[in-house]
Tab-separated table of C-alpha atoms in Angstrom:
chain	number	residue	atom	x	y	z
A	1	MET	CA	-36.637	0.291	8.217
A	2	ALA	CA	-38.662	0.561	5.035
A	3	SER	CA	-42.444	0.593	5.117
A	4	LEU	CA	-44.557	-1.769	3.059
A	5	ILE	CA	-45.573	0.960	0.621
A	6	GLU	CA	-41.916	1.925	0.066
A	7	LEU	CA	-41.076	-1.675	-0.798
A	8	CYS	CA	-44.096	-1.876	-3.085
A	9	ASN	CA	-42.942	1.234	-4.936
A	10	ARG	CA	-39.498	-0.284	-5.417
A	11	ALA	CA	-41.153	-3.369	-6.893
A	12	LEU	CA	-43.274	-1.204	-9.179
A	13	ALA	CA	-40.153	0.628	-10.350
A	14	ASN	CA	-38.642	-2.737	-11.340
A	15	ILE	CA	-41.435	-3.170	-13.882
A	16	ALA	CA	-41.448	0.478	-14.991
A	17	LYS	CA	-44.678	1.411	-13.220
A	18	GLY	CA	-45.360	4.627	-11.342
A	19	GLU	CA	-45.412	5.026	-7.583
A	20	ILE	CA	-48.490	4.755	-5.424
A	21	ALA	CA	-49.200	7.041	-2.476
A	22	SER	CA	-51.430	4.600	-0.631
A	23	LEU	CA	-52.371	0.939	-0.703
A	24	ASN	CA	-55.999	2.087	-0.649
A	25	GLU	CA	-55.820	3.770	-4.048
A	26	ALA	CA	-58.259	2.627	-6.720
A	27	THR	CA	-55.421	1.963	-9.160
A	28	PRO	CA	-54.271	-1.305	-10.741
A	29	GLU	CA	-50.840	-0.866	-9.154
A	30	SER	CA	-52.266	-0.498	-5.658
A	31	LYS	CA	-54.689	-3.391	-6.097
A	32	GLN	CA	-51.941	-5.785	-7.190
A	33	CYS	CA	-49.690	-4.715	-4.329
A	34	VAL	CA	-52.508	-5.383	-1.868
A	35	ARG	CA	-53.133	-8.719	-3.549
A	36	PHE	CA	-49.551	-9.976	-3.294
A	37	ALA	CA	-47.485	-7.981	-0.774
A	38	GLN	CA	-48.734	-9.117	2.651
A	39	PRO	CA	-49.152	-12.778	1.607
A	40	LEU	CA	-45.568	-12.696	0.353
A	41	LEU	CA	-44.363	-11.230	3.654
A	42	ASN	CA	-46.078	-14.026	5.560
A	43	GLU	CA	-44.675	-16.628	3.174
A	44	MET	CA	-41.114	-15.420	3.778
A	45	ILE	CA	-41.206	-16.793	7.324
A	46	ALA	CA	-41.195	-20.292	5.826
A	47	TRP	CA	-38.272	-19.676	3.458
A	48	SER	CA	-36.030	-21.395	6.006
A	49	ASP	CA	-36.573	-23.147	9.337
A	50	ASN	CA	-33.229	-21.904	10.628
A	51	MET	CA	-33.362	-18.117	10.581
A	52	PRO	CA	-34.445	-15.526	13.159
A	53	LEU	CA	-36.925	-13.770	10.873
A	54	GLY	CA	-40.437	-14.064	12.274
A	55	ARG	CA	-39.362	-15.675	15.528
A	56	ARG	CA	-41.176	-14.768	18.717
A	57	ARG	CA	-40.672	-15.599	22.388
A	58	VAL	CA	-43.446	-15.515	24.986
A	59	VAL	CA	-44.193	-16.843	28.471
A	60	LEU	CA	-47.160	-19.145	27.970
A	61	ALA	CA	-50.501	-18.672	29.714
A	62	GLU	CA	-51.333	-21.744	31.791
A	63	LEU	CA	-54.706	-23.460	31.324
A	64	VAL	CA	-56.564	-26.178	33.191
A	65	ASN	CA	-54.746	-29.392	32.345
A	66	ASP	CA	-57.185	-31.840	30.757
A	67	ARG	CA	-54.507	-34.519	30.279
A	68	PRO	CA	-52.980	-34.823	33.758
A	69	SER	CA	-51.932	-38.448	33.329
A	70	GLU	CA	-49.830	-37.522	30.287
A	71	TRP	CA	-48.471	-34.029	30.946
A	72	LEU	CA	-47.933	-31.855	34.001
A	73	TYR	CA	-49.004	-28.576	32.402
A	74	ALA	CA	-51.296	-27.257	29.682
A	75	TYR	CA	-50.805	-23.859	28.052
A	76	ALA	CA	-52.700	-21.673	25.598
A	77	LYS	CA	-51.264	-21.574	22.101
A	78	PRO	CA	-50.183	-18.027	21.131
A	79	SER	CA	-52.736	-16.504	18.771
A	80	ASP	CA	-50.103	-15.545	16.186
A	81	MET	CA	-48.209	-18.844	16.231
A	82	GLU	CA	-47.390	-20.677	13.023
A	83	THR	CA	-44.840	-23.272	14.197
A	84	PRO	CA	-43.642	-24.057	17.738
A	85	LEU	CA	-39.859	-24.421	17.870
A	86	ALA	CA	-38.670	-24.899	21.440
A	87	ILE	CA	-39.644	-24.719	25.091
A	88	ARG	CA	-37.553	-22.895	27.679
A	89	ARG	CA	-37.856	-23.303	31.430
A	90	GLN	CA	-37.211	-20.565	33.956
A	91	ASP	CA	-33.871	-21.131	35.670
A	92	ASP	CA	-32.046	-19.133	38.295
A	93	PRO	CA	-29.643	-16.508	36.942
A	94	ALA	CA	-26.425	-18.160	35.823
A	95	THR	CA	-23.247	-17.409	37.762
A	96	CYS	CA	-20.798	-19.336	35.594
A	97	LEU	CA	-21.123	-20.327	31.938
A	98	PRO	CA	-18.580	-21.635	29.406
A	99	GLU	CA	-17.267	-19.114	26.911
A	100	GLY	CA	-16.906	-21.757	24.224
A	101	GLY	CA	-16.433	-25.437	23.583
A	102	PRO	CA	-18.638	-28.352	22.538
A	103	TYR	CA	-21.812	-26.927	24.001
A	104	ASN	CA	-25.078	-25.499	22.799
A	105	PHE	CA	-25.689	-21.853	23.569
A	106	PRO	CA	-27.941	-21.385	25.407
A	107	LEU	CA	-27.310	-24.657	27.220
A	108	GLN	CA	-31.043	-25.455	27.280
A	109	ASP	CA	-30.836	-26.005	23.533
A	110	GLY	CA	-29.059	-29.275	24.233
A	111	GLN	CA	-31.873	-30.601	26.422
A	112	ALA	CA	-34.733	-30.724	23.908
A	113	LEU	CA	-37.464	-30.022	26.463
A	114	ARG	CA	-40.512	-31.928	25.282
A	115	PHE	CA	-43.918	-30.550	24.401
A	116	MET	CA	-46.934	-31.427	22.295
A	117	LEU	CA	-49.291	-29.158	20.385
A	118	GLU	CA	-52.875	-30.309	20.029
A	119	GLY	CA	-55.638	-27.965	18.942
A	120	ASP	CA	-55.289	-24.667	20.785
A	121	LYS	CA	-53.310	-26.164	23.668
A	122	LEU	CA	-49.653	-26.860	24.154
A	123	TYR	CA	-48.703	-29.526	26.690
A	124	SER	CA	-45.389	-29.768	28.512
A	125	ASN	CA	-43.779	-30.947	31.738
A	126	VAL	CA	-42.033	-27.582	32.112
A	127	ALA	CA	-43.461	-25.165	34.672
A	128	THR	CA	-43.951	-21.506	33.687
A	129	ALA	CA	-42.781	-22.378	30.200
A	130	THR	CA	-41.523	-19.926	27.611
A	131	LEU	CA	-42.209	-20.820	23.988
A	132	ILE	CA	-40.013	-19.931	21.030
A	133	TYR	CA	-42.038	-20.038	17.815
A	134	THR	CA	-42.434	-18.607	14.357
A	135	ALA	CA	-45.293	-16.182	13.856
A	136	ASN	CA	-47.913	-16.529	11.143
A	137	SER	CA	-47.476	-12.969	9.903
A	138	LEU	CA	-44.653	-10.523	9.347
A	139	GLN	CA	-44.320	-6.753	9.086
A	140	ALA	CA	-42.202	-5.001	6.472
A	141	SER	CA	-40.331	-3.169	9.239
A	142	GLU	CA	-38.859	-6.510	10.387
A	143	LEU	CA	-36.939	-7.021	7.144
A	144	GLY	CA	-33.230	-6.280	6.976
A	145	GLY	CA	-31.533	-4.963	3.857
A	146	LEU	CA	-31.069	-8.253	1.997
A	147	MET	CA	-34.527	-9.492	2.920
A	148	GLN	CA	-35.981	-6.204	1.674
A	149	GLU	CA	-34.231	-6.726	-1.644
A	150	ALA	CA	-35.479	-10.314	-1.850
A	151	PHE	CA	-39.027	-9.182	-1.065
A	152	VAL	CA	-38.925	-6.415	-3.682
A	153	ASN	CA	-37.603	-8.702	-6.401
A	154	GLU	CA	-40.064	-11.492	-5.629
A	155	LEU	CA	-42.964	-9.018	-5.494
A	156	SER	CA	-41.849	-7.644	-8.871
A	157	VAL	CA	-42.173	-11.135	-10.337
A	158	ARG	CA	-45.670	-11.609	-8.927
A	159	ILE	CA	-47.114	-8.273	-10.020
A	160	SER	CA	-45.390	-8.197	-13.407
A	161	MET	CA	-47.926	-10.213	-15.407
A	162	PRO	CA	-51.076	-8.547	-14.004
A	163	LEU	CA	-49.621	-5.082	-14.635
A	164	THR	CA	-47.540	-5.476	-17.802
A	165	LYS	CA	-49.169	-8.482	-19.540
A	166	ASP	CA	-45.673	-9.223	-20.836
A	167	PRO	CA	-44.243	-12.677	-19.978
A	168	LYS	CA	-40.775	-11.531	-21.064
A	169	VAL	CA	-40.721	-9.033	-18.203
A	170	LYS	CA	-41.552	-11.771	-15.718
A	171	GLN	CA	-38.977	-14.161	-17.130
A	172	ALA	CA	-36.289	-11.490	-16.913
A	173	LEU	CA	-37.082	-10.865	-13.235
A	174	ILE	CA	-37.125	-14.499	-12.060
A	175	PRO	CA	-33.320	-15.074	-11.968
A	176	LEU	CA	-32.798	-11.852	-10.013
A	177	ALA	CA	-35.499	-12.832	-7.517
A	178	ARG	CA	-34.031	-16.313	-7.113
A	179	GLU	CA	-30.522	-14.968	-6.518
A	180	SER	CA	-31.569	-12.301	-4.026
A	181	ARG	CA	-33.708	-14.814	-2.141
A	182	GLY	CA	-30.773	-17.211	-1.809
A	183	ASN	CA	-28.470	-14.433	-0.615
A	184	ALA	CA	-31.006	-13.216	1.941
A	185	ILE	CA	-31.670	-16.694	3.336
A	186	ALA	CA	-27.952	-17.411	3.680
A	187	HIS	CA	-27.449	-14.091	5.471
A	188	GLU	CA	-30.302	-14.781	7.906
A	189	GLU	CA	-29.173	-18.349	8.591
A	190	ASN	CA	-25.680	-17.104	9.427
A	191	LYS	CA	-27.200	-15.120	12.297
A	192	MET	CA	-28.278	-18.326	14.025
A	193	PRO	CA	-25.958	-20.040	16.536
A	194	GLN	CA	-24.478	-23.328	15.418
A	195	ARG	CA	-25.988	-26.339	17.168
A	196	GLN	CA	-23.627	-28.861	18.698
A	197	VAL	CA	-23.996	-32.541	17.901
A	198	THR	CA	-25.455	-34.610	20.741
A	199	TYR	CA	-22.312	-36.680	21.325
A	200	VAL	CA	-18.751	-35.416	21.529
A	201	SER	CA	-16.085	-38.100	21.777
A	202	GLU	CA	-13.449	-38.093	24.509
A	203	ALA	CA	-10.788	-37.775	21.820
A	204	GLU	CA	-12.356	-34.520	20.606
A	205	LEU	CA	-12.630	-33.205	24.157
A	206	ALA	CA	-8.962	-34.074	24.737
A	207	ARG	CA	-7.926	-32.215	21.580
A	208	MET	CA	-9.751	-29.170	22.909
A	209	GLY	CA	-7.908	-29.456	26.223
A	210	MET	CA	-11.121	-30.170	28.092
A	211	LEU	CA	-10.049	-33.515	29.589
């Protein structure tokens, strides 16, 4: 996977600027890359709420429960968490699972296990809970090919005015950045499993041969 400085140099090439060897250089190109690159990476996590980019999974650390009349368990919020997405409980290893049909995969997705985030604590009635969440920061090495392209094109837009002082350059880059962003988001969203609706009618089940 490409490093952050490699992606920055691709963005600089888009605006006809020379390469940098380090983000610590005392050059205008390096300073603008430092100014915009990492914030843009972190922002990309929020481009869609239905893509795997920036997702993390961790077994939560249990804390003393200060709300025992409301919840059974209290957990520490992960230090790098931006948005909590779902709670998973620990089940015994499965011995038989459906290969397809009107189900969520994994099956726990259809149960919507409840939790509440308040301050630095996450409350739930699930013992030894695992949290799925989006992180608040991203590394360049996590980007796939289309996301790399989207990052490069968007970074080109952001550094173009400070480095070229030419609004025509920026305006020419915006459509390309918009298109590559849309393509990258669609590609990432297609990696996510499709969620089943809560209710499936008996007629639909019969058509599938499941009744």
